[in-house]
PDB file of C-alpha atoms in Angstrom:
ATOM      1  CA  UNK Y  94      -0.208  -3.054   6.065  1.00  0.00           C
ATOM      2  CA  UNK Y  95      -1.176  -4.382   9.524  1.00  0.00           C
ATOM      3  CA  UNK Y  96      -4.491  -3.398  11.073  1.00  0.00           C
ATOM      4  CA  UNK Y  97      -2.596  -1.329  13.652  1.00  0.00           C
ATOM      5  CA  UNK Y  98      -0.731   0.573  10.924  1.00  0.00           C
ATOM      6  CA  UNK Y  99      -4.016   1.005   9.044  1.00  0.00           C
ATOM      7  CA  UNK Y 100      -5.664   2.447  12.158  1.00  0.00           C
ATOM      8  CA  UNK Y 101      -2.665   4.713  12.663  1.00  0.00           C
ATOM      9  CA  UNK Y 102      -2.892   5.999   9.093  1.00  0.00           C
ATOM     10  CA  UNK Y 103      -6.676   6.475   9.381  1.00  0.00           C
ATOM     11  CA  UNK Y 104      -6.185   8.567  12.513  1.00  0.00           C
ATOM     12  CA  UNK Y 105      -3.449  10.603  10.813  1.00  0.00           C
ATOM     13  CA  UNK Y 106      -5.720  11.204   7.826  1.00  0.00           C
ATOM     14  CA  UNK Y 107      -8.586  12.359  10.068  1.00  0.00           C
ATOM     15  CA  UNK Y 108      -6.214  14.685  11.920  1.00  0.00           C
ATOM     16  CA  UNK Y 109      -4.858  16.079   8.644  1.00  0.00           C
ATOM     17  CA  UNK Y 110      -8.385  16.752   7.345  1.00  0.00           C
ATOM     18  CA  UNK Y 111      -9.239  18.529  10.604  1.00  0.00           C
ATOM     19  CA  UNK Y 112      -6.057  20.630  10.373  1.00  0.00           C
ATOM     20  CA  UNK Y 113      -6.385  21.499   6.676  1.00  0.00           C
ATOM     21  CA  UNK Y 114     -10.031  22.525   6.919  1.00  0.00           C
ATOM     22  CA  UNK Y 115     -11.393  23.531   3.511  1.00  0.00           C
ATOM     23  CA  UNK Y 116      -8.195  22.616   1.667  1.00  0.00           C
ATOM     24  CA  UNK Y 117      -8.037  18.898   2.450  1.00  0.00           C
ATOM     25  CA  UNK Y 118      -7.368  16.942  -0.751  1.00  0.00           C
ATOM     26  CA  UNK Y 119      -5.288  13.802  -1.378  1.00  0.00           C
ATOM     27  CA  UNK Y 120      -1.874  15.328  -1.939  1.00  0.00           C
ATOM     28  CA  UNK Y 121      -2.407  18.037   0.697  1.00  0.00           C
ATOM     29  CA  UNK Y 122      -3.294  15.376   3.260  1.00  0.00           C
ATOM     30  CA  UNK Y 123      -0.192  13.378   2.348  1.00  0.00           C
ATOM     31  CA  UNK Y 124       2.007  16.471   2.769  1.00  0.00           C
ATOM     32  CA  UNK Y 125       0.394  17.365   6.084  1.00  0.00           C
ATOM     33  CA  UNK Y 126       0.986  13.860   7.446  1.00  0.00           C
ATOM     34  CA  UNK Y 127       4.574  13.945   6.181  1.00  0.00           C
ATOM     35  CA  UNK Y 128       5.243  17.236   7.967  1.00  0.00           C
ATOM     36  CA  UNK Y 129       3.559  16.234  11.242  1.00  0.00           C
ATOM     37  CA  UNK Y 130       4.800  12.632  11.519  1.00  0.00           C
ATOM     38  CA  UNK Y 131       7.872  12.560   9.212  1.00  0.00           C
ATOM     39  CA  UNK Y 132       6.320   9.566   7.462  1.00  0.00           C
ATOM     40  CA  UNK Y 133       5.707   9.820   3.740  1.00  0.00           C
ATOM     41  CA  UNK Y 134       2.824   7.557   2.761  1.00  0.00           C
ATOM     42  CA  UNK Y 135       2.048   6.730  -0.855  1.00  0.00           C
ATOM     43  CA  UNK Y 136      -0.716   8.872  -2.347  1.00  0.00           C
ATOM     44  CA  UNK Y 137      -2.484   5.618  -3.218  1.00  0.00           C
ATOM     45  CA  UNK Y 138      -2.451   4.578   0.456  1.00  0.00           C
ATOM     46  CA  UNK Y 139      -3.957   7.943   1.401  1.00  0.00           C
ATOM     47  CA  UNK Y 140      -6.754   7.516  -1.149  1.00  0.00           C
ATOM     48  CA  UNK Y 141      -7.396   3.934  -0.027  1.00  0.00           C
ATOM     49  CA  UNK Y 142      -7.775   5.170   3.544  1.00  0.00           C
ATOM     50  CA  UNK Y 143      -9.962   8.067   2.441  1.00  0.00           C
ATOM     51  CA  UNK Y 144     -12.322   5.771   0.554  1.00  0.00           C
ATOM     52  CA  UNK Y 145     -12.489   3.468   3.594  1.00  0.00           C
ATOM     53  CA  UNK Y 146     -13.265   6.409   5.878  1.00  0.00           C
ATOM     54  CA  UNK Y 147     -15.850   7.700   3.410  1.00  0.00           C
ATOM     55  CA  UNK Y 148     -17.520   4.268   3.311  1.00  0.00           C
ATOM     56  CA  UNK Y 149     -17.702   4.348   7.122  1.00  0.00           C
ATOM     57  CA  UNK Y 150     -19.271   7.802   6.976  1.00  0.00           C
ATOM     58  CA  UNK Y 151     -16.433   9.481   8.877  1.00  0.00           C
ATOM     59  CA  UNK Y 152     -15.524  11.817   6.010  1.00  0.00           C
ATOM     60  CA  UNK Y 153     -17.417  13.233   3.023  1.00  0.00           C
ATOM     61  CA  UNK Y 154     -16.107  14.724  -0.203  1.00  0.00           C
ATOM     62  CA  UNK Y 155     -17.033  17.412  -2.695  1.00  0.00           C
ATOM     63  CA  UNK Y 156     -15.410  18.869  -5.809  1.00  0.00           C
ATOM     64  CA  UNK Y 157     -13.623  22.214  -5.696  1.00  0.00           C
ATOM     65  CA  UNK Y 158     -13.911  24.885  -8.383  1.00  0.00           C
ATOM     66  CA  UNK Y 159     -11.369  24.413 -11.228  1.00  0.00           C
ATOM     67  CA  UNK Y 160      -7.774  24.834 -10.007  1.00  0.00           C
ATOM     68  CA  UNK Y 161      -5.283  26.508 -12.397  1.00  0.00           C
ATOM     69  CA  UNK Y 162      -2.378  24.507 -10.873  1.00  0.00           C
ATOM     70  CA  UNK Y 163      -4.097  21.333 -12.068  1.00  0.00           C
ATOM     71  CA  UNK Y 164      -4.694  22.544 -15.588  1.00  0.00           C
ATOM     72  CA  UNK Y 165      -8.195  23.776 -14.768  1.00  0.00           C
ATOM     73  CA  UNK Y 166      -9.358  20.486 -13.264  1.00  0.00           C
ATOM     74  CA  UNK Y 167     -11.057  20.227  -9.894  1.00  0.00           C
ATOM     75  CA  UNK Y 168      -9.751  18.820  -6.652  1.00  0.00           C
ATOM     76  CA  UNK Y 169     -11.752  16.410  -4.549  1.00  0.00           C
ATOM     77  CA  UNK Y 170     -11.963  18.030  -1.147  1.00  0.00           C
ATOM     78  CA  UNK Y 171     -12.588  16.007   1.998  1.00  0.00           C
ATOM     79  CA  UNK Y 172     -14.172  17.170   5.230  1.00  0.00           C
ATOM     80  CA  UNK Y 173     -15.048  15.559   8.520  1.00  0.00           C
ATOM     81  CA  UNK Y 174     -18.628  14.503   9.126  1.00  0.00           C
ATOM     82  CA  UNK Y 175     -20.226  14.599  12.587  1.00  0.00           C
ATOM     83  CA  UNK Y 176     -19.358  10.911  13.242  1.00  0.00           C
ATOM     84  CA  UNK Y 177     -15.807  11.649  12.029  1.00  0.00           C
ATOM     85  CA  UNK Y 178     -15.444  14.516  14.496  1.00  0.00           C
ATOM     86  CA  UNK Y 179     -16.811  12.289  17.273  1.00  0.00           C
ATOM     87  CA  UNK Y 180     -14.331   9.526  16.329  1.00  0.00           C
ATOM     88  CA  UNK Y 181     -11.488  12.036  16.520  1.00  0.00           C
ATOM     89  CA  UNK Y 182     -12.665  13.283  19.935  1.00  0.00           C
ATOM     90  CA  UNK Y 183     -12.901   9.695  21.194  1.00  0.00           C
ATOM     91  CA  UNK Y 184      -9.403   8.922  19.929  1.00  0.00           C
ATOM     92  CA  UNK Y 185      -8.115  12.002  21.735  1.00  0.00           C
ATOM     93  CA  UNK Y 186      -9.879  10.990  24.942  1.00  0.00           C
ATOM     94  CA  UNK Y 187      -8.469   7.453  24.725  1.00  0.00           C
ATOM     95  CA  UNK Y 188      -4.987   8.848  24.277  1.00  0.00           C
ATOM     96  CA  UNK Y 189      -5.446  11.199  27.226  1.00  0.00           C
ATOM     97  CA  UNK Y 190      -6.624   8.340  29.463  1.00  0.00           C
ATOM     98  CA  UNK Y 191      -3.510   6.322  28.610  1.00  0.00           C
ATOM     99  CA  UNK Y 192      -1.375   8.979  30.283  1.00  0.00           C
ATOM    100  CA  UNK Y 193      -3.531   9.494  33.375  1.00  0.00           C
ATOM    101  CA  UNK Y 194      -1.596   9.092  36.649  1.00  0.00           C
ATOM    102  CA  UNK Y 195       1.802   9.687  35.064  1.00  0.00           C
ATOM    103  CA  UNK Y 196       1.982  13.442  35.668  1.00  0.00           C
ATOM    104  CA  UNK Y 197       4.701  13.018  38.319  1.00  0.00           C
ATOM    105  CA  UNK Y 198       6.793  10.857  36.025  1.00  0.00           C
ATOM    106  CA  UNK Y 199       6.509  13.308  33.165  1.00  0.00           C
ATOM    107  CA  UNK Y 200       7.317  16.442  35.190  1.00  0.00           C
ATOM    108  CA  UNK Y 201      10.783  17.696  34.198  1.00  0.00           C
ATOM    109  CA  UNK Y 202      13.451  17.385  36.896  1.00  0.00           C
ATOM    110  CA  UNK Y 203      12.030  14.266  38.578  1.00  0.00           C
ATOM    111  CA  UNK Y 204      13.691  10.857  38.354  1.00  0.00           C
TER     112      UNK Y 204
ATOM    113  CA  UNK F 217       5.328  19.506 -20.243  1.00  0.00           C
ATOM    114  CA  UNK F 218       5.010  18.208 -23.774  1.00  0.00           C
ATOM    115  CA  UNK F 219       2.497  15.520 -24.606  1.00  0.00           C
ATOM    116  CA  UNK F 220       5.314  13.042 -25.215  1.00  0.00           C
ATOM    117  CA  UNK F 221       7.143  13.673 -21.937  1.00  0.00           C
ATOM    118  CA  UNK F 222       7.714  10.550 -19.808  1.00  0.00           C
ATOM    119  CA  UNK F 223       5.331  11.752 -17.090  1.00  0.00           C
ATOM    120  CA  UNK F 224       2.545  12.390 -19.573  1.00  0.00           C
ATOM    121  CA  UNK F 225       3.287   9.048 -21.197  1.00  0.00           C
ATOM    122  CA  UNK F 226       3.069   7.239 -17.855  1.00  0.00           C
ATOM    123  CA  UNK F 227      -0.287   8.872 -17.237  1.00  0.00           C
ATOM    124  CA  UNK F 228      -1.544   7.783 -20.661  1.00  0.00           C
ATOM    125  CA  UNK F 229      -0.289   4.260 -19.925  1.00  0.00           C
ATOM    126  CA  UNK F 230      -2.289   4.213 -16.690  1.00  0.00           C
ATOM    127  CA  UNK F 231      -5.362   5.446 -18.581  1.00  0.00           C
ATOM    128  CA  UNK F 232      -4.879   2.738 -21.194  1.00  0.00           C
ATOM    129  CA  UNK F 233      -4.515   0.079 -18.496  1.00  0.00           C
ATOM    130  CA  UNK F 234      -7.193   1.080 -16.004  1.00  0.00           C
ATOM    131  CA  UNK F 235      -9.502   3.433 -17.913  1.00  0.00           C
ATOM    132  CA  UNK F 236     -10.043   7.133 -17.253  1.00  0.00           C
ATOM    133  CA  UNK F 237     -12.347   6.962 -14.233  1.00  0.00           C
ATOM    134  CA  UNK F 238     -12.627  10.024 -11.936  1.00  0.00           C
ATOM    135  CA  UNK F 239     -10.636   8.216  -9.220  1.00  0.00           C
ATOM    136  CA  UNK F 240      -7.792   7.429 -11.631  1.00  0.00           C
ATOM    137  CA  UNK F 241      -7.791  11.005 -12.978  1.00  0.00           C
ATOM    138  CA  UNK F 242      -7.776  12.413  -9.475  1.00  0.00           C
ATOM    139  CA  UNK F 243      -4.753  10.348  -8.471  1.00  0.00           C
ATOM    140  CA  UNK F 244      -2.895  11.228 -11.668  1.00  0.00           C
ATOM    141  CA  UNK F 245      -3.654  14.932 -11.144  1.00  0.00           C
ATOM    142  CA  UNK F 246      -2.254  14.718  -7.611  1.00  0.00           C
ATOM    143  CA  UNK F 247       0.863  12.928  -8.799  1.00  0.00           C
ATOM    144  CA  UNK F 248       1.341  15.483 -11.567  1.00  0.00           C
ATOM    145  CA  UNK F 249       0.999  18.336  -9.100  1.00  0.00           C
ATOM    146  CA  UNK F 250       3.564  16.599  -6.879  1.00  0.00           C
ATOM    147  CA  UNK F 251       5.838  16.190  -9.912  1.00  0.00           C
ATOM    148  CA  UNK F 252       5.650  19.913 -10.693  1.00  0.00           C
ATOM    149  CA  UNK F 253       6.578  20.818  -7.094  1.00  0.00           C
ATOM    150  CA  UNK F 254       9.382  18.290  -6.927  1.00  0.00           C
ATOM    151  CA  UNK F 255      10.770  19.444 -10.275  1.00  0.00           C
ATOM    152  CA  UNK F 256      11.295  22.866  -8.711  1.00  0.00           C
ATOM    153  CA  UNK F 257      12.815  21.383  -5.546  1.00  0.00           C
ATOM    154  CA  UNK F 258      15.022  18.527  -6.758  1.00  0.00           C
ATOM    155  CA  UNK F 259      15.136  18.841 -10.553  1.00  0.00           C
ATOM    156  CA  UNK F 260      13.186  17.244 -13.380  1.00  0.00           C
ATOM    157  CA  UNK F 261      15.096  13.957 -13.555  1.00  0.00           C
ATOM    158  CA  UNK F 262      14.742  13.152  -9.834  1.00  0.00           C
ATOM    159  CA  UNK F 263      11.116  14.294  -9.896  1.00  0.00           C
ATOM    160  CA  UNK F 264      10.430  12.031 -12.857  1.00  0.00           C
ATOM    161  CA  UNK F 265      11.825   8.991 -11.020  1.00  0.00           C
ATOM    162  CA  UNK F 266       9.861   9.982  -7.967  1.00  0.00           C
ATOM    163  CA  UNK F 267       6.720  10.204 -10.116  1.00  0.00           C
ATOM    164  CA  UNK F 268       7.289   6.695 -11.496  1.00  0.00           C
ATOM    165  CA  UNK F 269       7.933   5.343  -8.003  1.00  0.00           C
ATOM    166  CA  UNK F 270       4.745   6.957  -6.673  1.00  0.00           C
ATOM    167  CA  UNK F 271       2.801   5.569  -9.612  1.00  0.00           C
ATOM    168  CA  UNK F 272       4.119   2.094  -8.821  1.00  0.00           C
ATOM    169  CA  UNK F 273       3.169   2.509  -5.175  1.00  0.00           C
ATOM    170  CA  UNK F 274      -0.304   3.597  -6.237  1.00  0.00           C
ATOM    171  CA  UNK F 275      -0.872   0.468  -8.346  1.00  0.00           C
ATOM    172  CA  UNK F 276      -2.666  -1.496  -5.563  1.00  0.00           C
ATOM    173  CA  UNK F 277      -5.043   1.443  -5.117  1.00  0.00           C
ATOM    174  CA  UNK F 278      -5.646   1.682  -8.873  1.00  0.00           C
ATOM    175  CA  UNK F 279      -6.361  -2.044  -9.047  1.00  0.00           C
ATOM    176  CA  UNK F 280      -8.707  -1.941  -6.082  1.00  0.00           C
ATOM    177  CA  UNK F 281     -10.509   1.113  -7.443  1.00  0.00           C
ATOM    178  CA  UNK F 282     -10.928  -0.232 -10.935  1.00  0.00           C
ATOM    179  CA  UNK F 283     -12.356  -3.503  -9.577  1.00  0.00           C
ATOM    180  CA  UNK F 284     -14.581  -1.751  -7.027  1.00  0.00           C
ATOM    181  CA  UNK F 285     -16.044   0.467  -9.756  1.00  0.00           C
ATOM    182  CA  UNK F 286     -17.219  -2.593 -11.660  1.00  0.00           C
ATOM    183  CA  UNK F 287     -20.959  -2.184 -12.265  1.00  0.00           C
ATOM    184  CA  UNK F 288     -23.348  -5.061 -13.005  1.00  0.00           C
ATOM    185  CA  UNK F 289     -23.373  -4.201 -16.718  1.00  0.00           C
ATOM    186  CA  UNK F 290     -19.540  -4.095 -16.671  1.00  0.00           C
ATOM    187  CA  UNK F 291     -19.477  -7.475 -14.943  1.00  0.00           C
ATOM    188  CA  UNK F 292     -21.854  -9.067 -17.445  1.00  0.00           C
ATOM    189  CA  UNK F 293     -19.891  -7.587 -20.354  1.00  0.00           C
ATOM    190  CA  UNK F 294     -16.716  -8.930 -18.787  1.00  0.00           C
ATOM    191  CA  UNK F 295     -18.288 -12.367 -18.482  1.00  0.00           C
ATOM    192  CA  UNK F 296     -19.267 -12.260 -22.158  1.00  0.00           C
ATOM    193  CA  UNK F 297     -15.716 -11.247 -23.111  1.00  0.00           C
ATOM    194  CA  UNK F 298     -14.155 -14.023 -21.024  1.00  0.00           C
ATOM    195  CA  UNK F 299     -16.560 -16.563 -22.520  1.00  0.00           C
ATOM    196  CA  UNK F 300     -15.745 -15.307 -26.011  1.00  0.00           C
ATOM    197  CA  UNK F 301     -12.006 -15.543 -25.248  1.00  0.00           C
ATOM    198  CA  UNK F 302     -12.481 -19.100 -23.986  1.00  0.00           C
ATOM    199  CA  UNK F 303     -14.520 -20.079 -27.061  1.00  0.00           C
ATOM    200  CA  UNK F 304     -11.843 -18.573 -29.316  1.00  0.00           C
ATOM    201  CA  UNK F 305      -9.151 -20.440 -27.416  1.00  0.00           C
ATOM    202  CA  UNK F 306     -11.010 -23.753 -27.770  1.00  0.00           C
ATOM    203  CA  UNK F 307     -11.474 -23.143 -31.491  1.00  0.00           C
ATOM    204  CA  UNK F 308      -7.788 -22.344 -32.030  1.00  0.00           C
ATOM    205  CA  UNK F 309      -6.667 -25.317 -29.924  1.00  0.00           C
ATOM    206  CA  UNK F 310      -9.048 -27.696 -31.660  1.00  0.00           C
ATOM    207  CA  UNK F 311      -7.744 -26.663 -35.067  1.00  0.00           C
ATOM    208  CA  UNK F 312      -4.106 -27.044 -33.926  1.00  0.00           C
ATOM    209  CA  UNK F 313      -4.650 -30.358 -32.114  1.00  0.00           C
ATOM    210  CA  UNK F 314      -6.647 -31.896 -34.945  1.00  0.00           C
ATOM    211  CA  UNK F 315      -3.898 -30.924 -37.377  1.00  0.00           C
ATOM    212  CA  UNK F 316      -1.179 -32.248 -35.047  1.00  0.00           C
ATOM    213  CA  UNK F 317      -3.119 -35.474 -34.473  1.00  0.00           C
ATOM    214  CA  UNK F 318      -3.608 -35.944 -38.176  1.00  0.00           C
ATOM    215  CA  UNK F 319       0.074 -35.205 -38.874  1.00  0.00           C
ATOM    216  CA  UNK F 320       1.182 -37.596 -36.095  1.00  0.00           C
ATOM    217  CA  UNK F 321      -0.924 -40.380 -37.557  1.00  0.00           C
ATOM    218  CA  UNK F 322       0.283 -39.701 -41.080  1.00  0.00           C
ATOM    219  CA  UNK F 323       3.920 -39.603 -39.914  1.00  0.00           C
ATOM    220  CA  UNK F 324       3.435 -42.709 -37.738  1.00  0.00           C
ATOM    221  CA  UNK F 325       4.787 -41.061 -34.538  1.00  0.00           C
ATOM    222  CA  UNK F 326       4.970 -43.245 -31.379  1.00  0.00           C
ATOM    223  CA  UNK F 327       1.998 -43.081 -29.021  1.00  0.00           C
ATOM    224  CA  UNK F 328       3.983 -41.269 -26.340  1.00  0.00           C
ATOM    225  CA  UNK F 329       3.831 -38.278 -28.657  1.00  0.00           C
ATOM    226  CA  UNK F 330       0.076 -38.384 -28.749  1.00  0.00           C
ATOM    227  CA  UNK F 331      -1.070 -36.985 -25.386  1.00  0.00           C
ATOM    228  CA  UNK F 332      -4.702 -36.882 -26.506  1.00  0.00           C
ATOM    229  CA  UNK F 333      -4.542 -40.670 -26.594  1.00  0.00           C
ATOM    230  CA  UNK F 334      -5.582 -42.056 -23.174  1.00  0.00           C
ATOM    231  CA  UNK F 335      -3.324 -45.085 -23.577  1.00  0.00           C
ATOM    232  CA  UNK F 336      -0.179 -42.939 -23.714  1.00  0.00           C
ATOM    233  CA  UNK F 337       2.208 -44.186 -20.999  1.00  0.00           C
ATOM    234  CA  UNK F 338       3.421 -40.692 -20.068  1.00  0.00           C
ATOM    235  CA  UNK F 339       2.712 -37.184 -21.160  1.00  0.00           C
ATOM    236  CA  UNK F 340       5.541 -35.526 -23.063  1.00  0.00           C
ATOM    237  CA  UNK F 341       6.836 -32.205 -21.672  1.00  0.00           C
ATOM    238  CA  UNK F 342       5.025 -30.124 -24.227  1.00  0.00           C
ATOM    239  CA  UNK F 343       1.718 -31.643 -23.222  1.00  0.00           C
ATOM    240  CA  UNK F 344       2.409 -30.751 -19.586  1.00  0.00           C
ATOM    241  CA  UNK F 345       3.284 -27.182 -20.605  1.00  0.00           C
ATOM    242  CA  UNK F 346       0.237 -26.962 -22.858  1.00  0.00           C
ATOM    243  CA  UNK F 347      -2.281 -25.841 -20.172  1.00  0.00           C
ATOM    244  CA  UNK F 348      -0.051 -22.894 -19.209  1.00  0.00           C
ATOM    245  CA  UNK F 349       0.388 -22.019 -22.852  1.00  0.00           C
ATOM    246  CA  UNK F 350      -3.389 -22.201 -23.290  1.00  0.00           C
ATOM    247  CA  UNK F 351      -3.830 -19.862 -20.342  1.00  0.00           C
ATOM    248  CA  UNK F 352      -1.274 -17.479 -21.856  1.00  0.00           C
ATOM    249  CA  UNK F 353      -3.271 -17.381 -25.082  1.00  0.00           C
ATOM    250  CA  UNK F 354      -6.497 -17.014 -23.075  1.00  0.00           C
ATOM    251  CA  UNK F 355      -5.057 -13.958 -21.275  1.00  0.00           C
ATOM    252  CA  UNK F 356      -3.940 -12.488 -24.594  1.00  0.00           C
ATOM    253  CA  UNK F 357      -7.376 -12.998 -26.150  1.00  0.00           C
ATOM    254  CA  UNK F 358      -9.191 -11.590 -23.090  1.00  0.00           C
ATOM    255  CA  UNK F 359      -7.065  -8.419 -23.233  1.00  0.00           C
ATOM    256  CA  UNK F 360      -7.543  -8.194 -26.988  1.00  0.00           C
ATOM    257  CA  UNK F 361     -11.322  -8.332 -26.575  1.00  0.00           C
ATOM    258  CA  UNK F 362     -11.297  -5.446 -24.080  1.00  0.00           C
ATOM    259  CA  UNK F 363      -9.270  -2.599 -25.569  1.00  0.00           C
ATOM    260  CA  UNK F 364     -10.687  -0.054 -23.073  1.00  0.00           C
ATOM    261  CA  UNK F 365      -9.500  -1.618 -19.807  1.00  0.00           C
ATOM    262  CA  UNK F 366      -7.339  -4.596 -20.742  1.00  0.00           C
ATOM    263  CA  UNK F 367      -5.491  -4.898 -17.432  1.00  0.00           C
ATOM    264  CA  UNK F 368      -8.646  -4.979 -15.351  1.00  0.00           C
ATOM    265  CA  UNK F 369     -10.066  -7.689 -17.589  1.00  0.00           C
ATOM    266  CA  UNK F 370      -6.862  -9.711 -17.402  1.00  0.00           C
ATOM    267  CA  UNK F 371      -6.604  -9.436 -13.617  1.00  0.00           C
ATOM    268  CA  UNK F 372     -10.206 -10.574 -13.202  1.00  0.00           C
ATOM    269  CA  UNK F 373      -9.620 -13.331 -15.779  1.00  0.00           C
ATOM    270  CA  UNK F 374      -6.625 -14.497 -13.700  1.00  0.00           C
ATOM    271  CA  UNK F 375      -8.804 -14.656 -10.594  1.00  0.00           C
ATOM    272  CA  UNK F 376     -11.554 -16.541 -12.460  1.00  0.00           C
ATOM    273  CA  UNK F 377      -9.036 -19.025 -13.882  1.00  0.00           C
ATOM    274  CA  UNK F 378      -7.418 -19.589 -10.468  1.00  0.00           C
ATOM    275  CA  UNK F 379     -10.825 -20.271  -8.896  1.00  0.00           C
ATOM    276  CA  UNK F 380     -11.932 -22.532 -11.771  1.00  0.00           C
ATOM    277  CA  UNK F 381      -8.640 -24.473 -11.517  1.00  0.00           C
ATOM    278  CA  UNK F 382      -8.897 -24.871  -7.754  1.00  0.00           C
ATOM    279  CA  UNK F 383     -12.578 -25.612  -7.193  1.00  0.00           C
ATOM    280  CA  UNK F 384     -12.772 -29.063  -8.841  1.00  0.00           C
ATOM    281  CA  UNK F 385      -9.654 -30.160  -6.921  1.00  0.00           C
ATOM    282  CA  UNK F 386     -11.052 -29.838  -3.362  1.00  0.00           C
ATOM    283  CA  UNK F 387      -9.555 -30.717  -0.847  1.00  0.00           C
ATOM    284  CA  UNK F 388      -6.584 -28.629  -1.903  1.00  0.00           C
ATOM    285  CA  UNK F 389      -2.957 -29.672  -1.559  1.00  0.00           C
ATOM    286  CA  UNK F 390      -0.024 -27.304  -2.190  1.00  0.00           C
ATOM    287  CA  UNK F 391       0.480 -28.597  -5.750  1.00  0.00           C
ATOM    288  CA  UNK F 392      -3.135 -27.674  -6.609  1.00  0.00           C
ATOM    289  CA  UNK F 393      -2.574 -24.159  -5.337  1.00  0.00           C
ATOM    290  CA  UNK F 394       0.674 -23.959  -7.284  1.00  0.00           C
ATOM    291  CA  UNK F 395      -1.119 -25.086 -10.435  1.00  0.00           C
ATOM    292  CA  UNK F 396      -3.846 -22.478  -9.953  1.00  0.00           C
ATOM    293  CA  UNK F 397      -1.267 -19.751  -9.371  1.00  0.00           C
ATOM    294  CA  UNK F 398       0.700 -20.857 -12.427  1.00  0.00           C
ATOM    295  CA  UNK F 399      -2.420 -20.684 -14.587  1.00  0.00           C
ATOM    296  CA  UNK F 400      -3.370 -17.290 -13.184  1.00  0.00           C
ATOM    297  CA  UNK F 401       0.171 -15.996 -13.798  1.00  0.00           C
ATOM    298  CA  UNK F 402       0.050 -17.327 -17.363  1.00  0.00           C
ATOM    299  CA  UNK F 403      -3.265 -15.521 -18.006  1.00  0.00           C
ATOM    300  CA  UNK F 404      -1.809 -12.303 -16.611  1.00  0.00           C
ATOM    301  CA  UNK F 405       1.389 -12.690 -18.653  1.00  0.00           C
ATOM    302  CA  UNK F 406      -0.648 -13.229 -21.828  1.00  0.00           C
ATOM    303  CA  UNK F 407      -2.688 -10.119 -21.107  1.00  0.00           C
ATOM    304  CA  UNK F 408       0.452  -8.145 -20.386  1.00  0.00           C
ATOM    305  CA  UNK F 409       1.942  -9.232 -23.716  1.00  0.00           C
ATOM    306  CA  UNK F 410      -1.182  -8.005 -25.497  1.00  0.00           C
ATOM    307  CA  UNK F 411      -1.244  -4.755 -23.531  1.00  0.00           C
ATOM    308  CA  UNK F 412       2.432  -3.934 -24.122  1.00  0.00           C
ATOM    309  CA  UNK F 413       2.210  -4.836 -27.812  1.00  0.00           C
ATOM    310  CA  UNK F 414      -0.891  -2.665 -28.155  1.00  0.00           C
ATOM    311  CA  UNK F 415       0.781   0.280 -26.417  1.00  0.00           C
ATOM    312  CA  UNK F 416       4.366  -0.239 -27.501  1.00  0.00           C
ATOM    313  CA  UNK F 417       4.957   3.465 -28.100  1.00  0.00           C
ATOM    314  CA  UNK F 418       3.838   4.334 -24.574  1.00  0.00           C
ATOM    315  CA  UNK F 419       5.886   1.542 -22.976  1.00  0.00           C
ATOM    316  CA  UNK F 420       9.123   2.126 -24.851  1.00  0.00           C
ATOM    317  CA  UNK F 421       8.803   5.870 -25.273  1.00  0.00           C
ATOM    318  CA  UNK F 422       9.078   5.762 -29.079  1.00  0.00           C
ATOM    319  CA  UNK F 423       7.204   8.448 -30.924  1.00  0.00           C
TER     320      UNK F 423
END
């Protein structure tokens, strides 16, 4: 995986955690990314990214109460930390700045 | 799902290979949950293949995790096991070579068949293949000495062997790298032989 693809996946994982709220676990994150980007990453790749993000302090994890669907075992739930939220806001701002000055081009009916 | 179903068996195989750490269990639980959902959507057979494919795709993560979770006590135990495997290998080889040397002398074989003799004009093919065979046996012994996490031990043994093969040969040329890779592959193959023979029922699906 190239560093660009890794960064892309990390951003997608952060976005999925933000969207899923209190129900962000490995498989749920993979499904959310699949539905929002039409790209189905391996669960292993999701966990690799999650452990990298956790090491950077952008996400934190805790164990859920036992889940009947998993035979009574717990899920590891992930949530954004304050630096993670800031990183997401910065990524959003960077993306917004990329499109500055192109409003005319993007208005329907012109061109 | 019965305890002998292929999905359950694959999970037990992963446990046998990498140990039952929380990270491994978590991944297997996720994959099982995915399997249950997919069974309802696309049928059991397709879901089973999907499960195996996902497990294969998760192998790099499992390897990374199992190596990252190595504590200092694990590492020292691993070092002891690798040393013990190497000592065992040397003992076995010494016994074989001494017997072969004795037999060669008794039978009066030409010197070209005696690679331990420094005056031999050329090494016979079996003497060239011997280091790889030794590494194969080393991998087998290393896996045998660690029944809890044989694959992790074998992978780390492969890395150690590759480094130990390469380091004395600095500056490296491509043939040195090839030799190191060959030795590492032989160690891994030996470990894999031990692992599959130790878990034949899980690999083949026999009860």
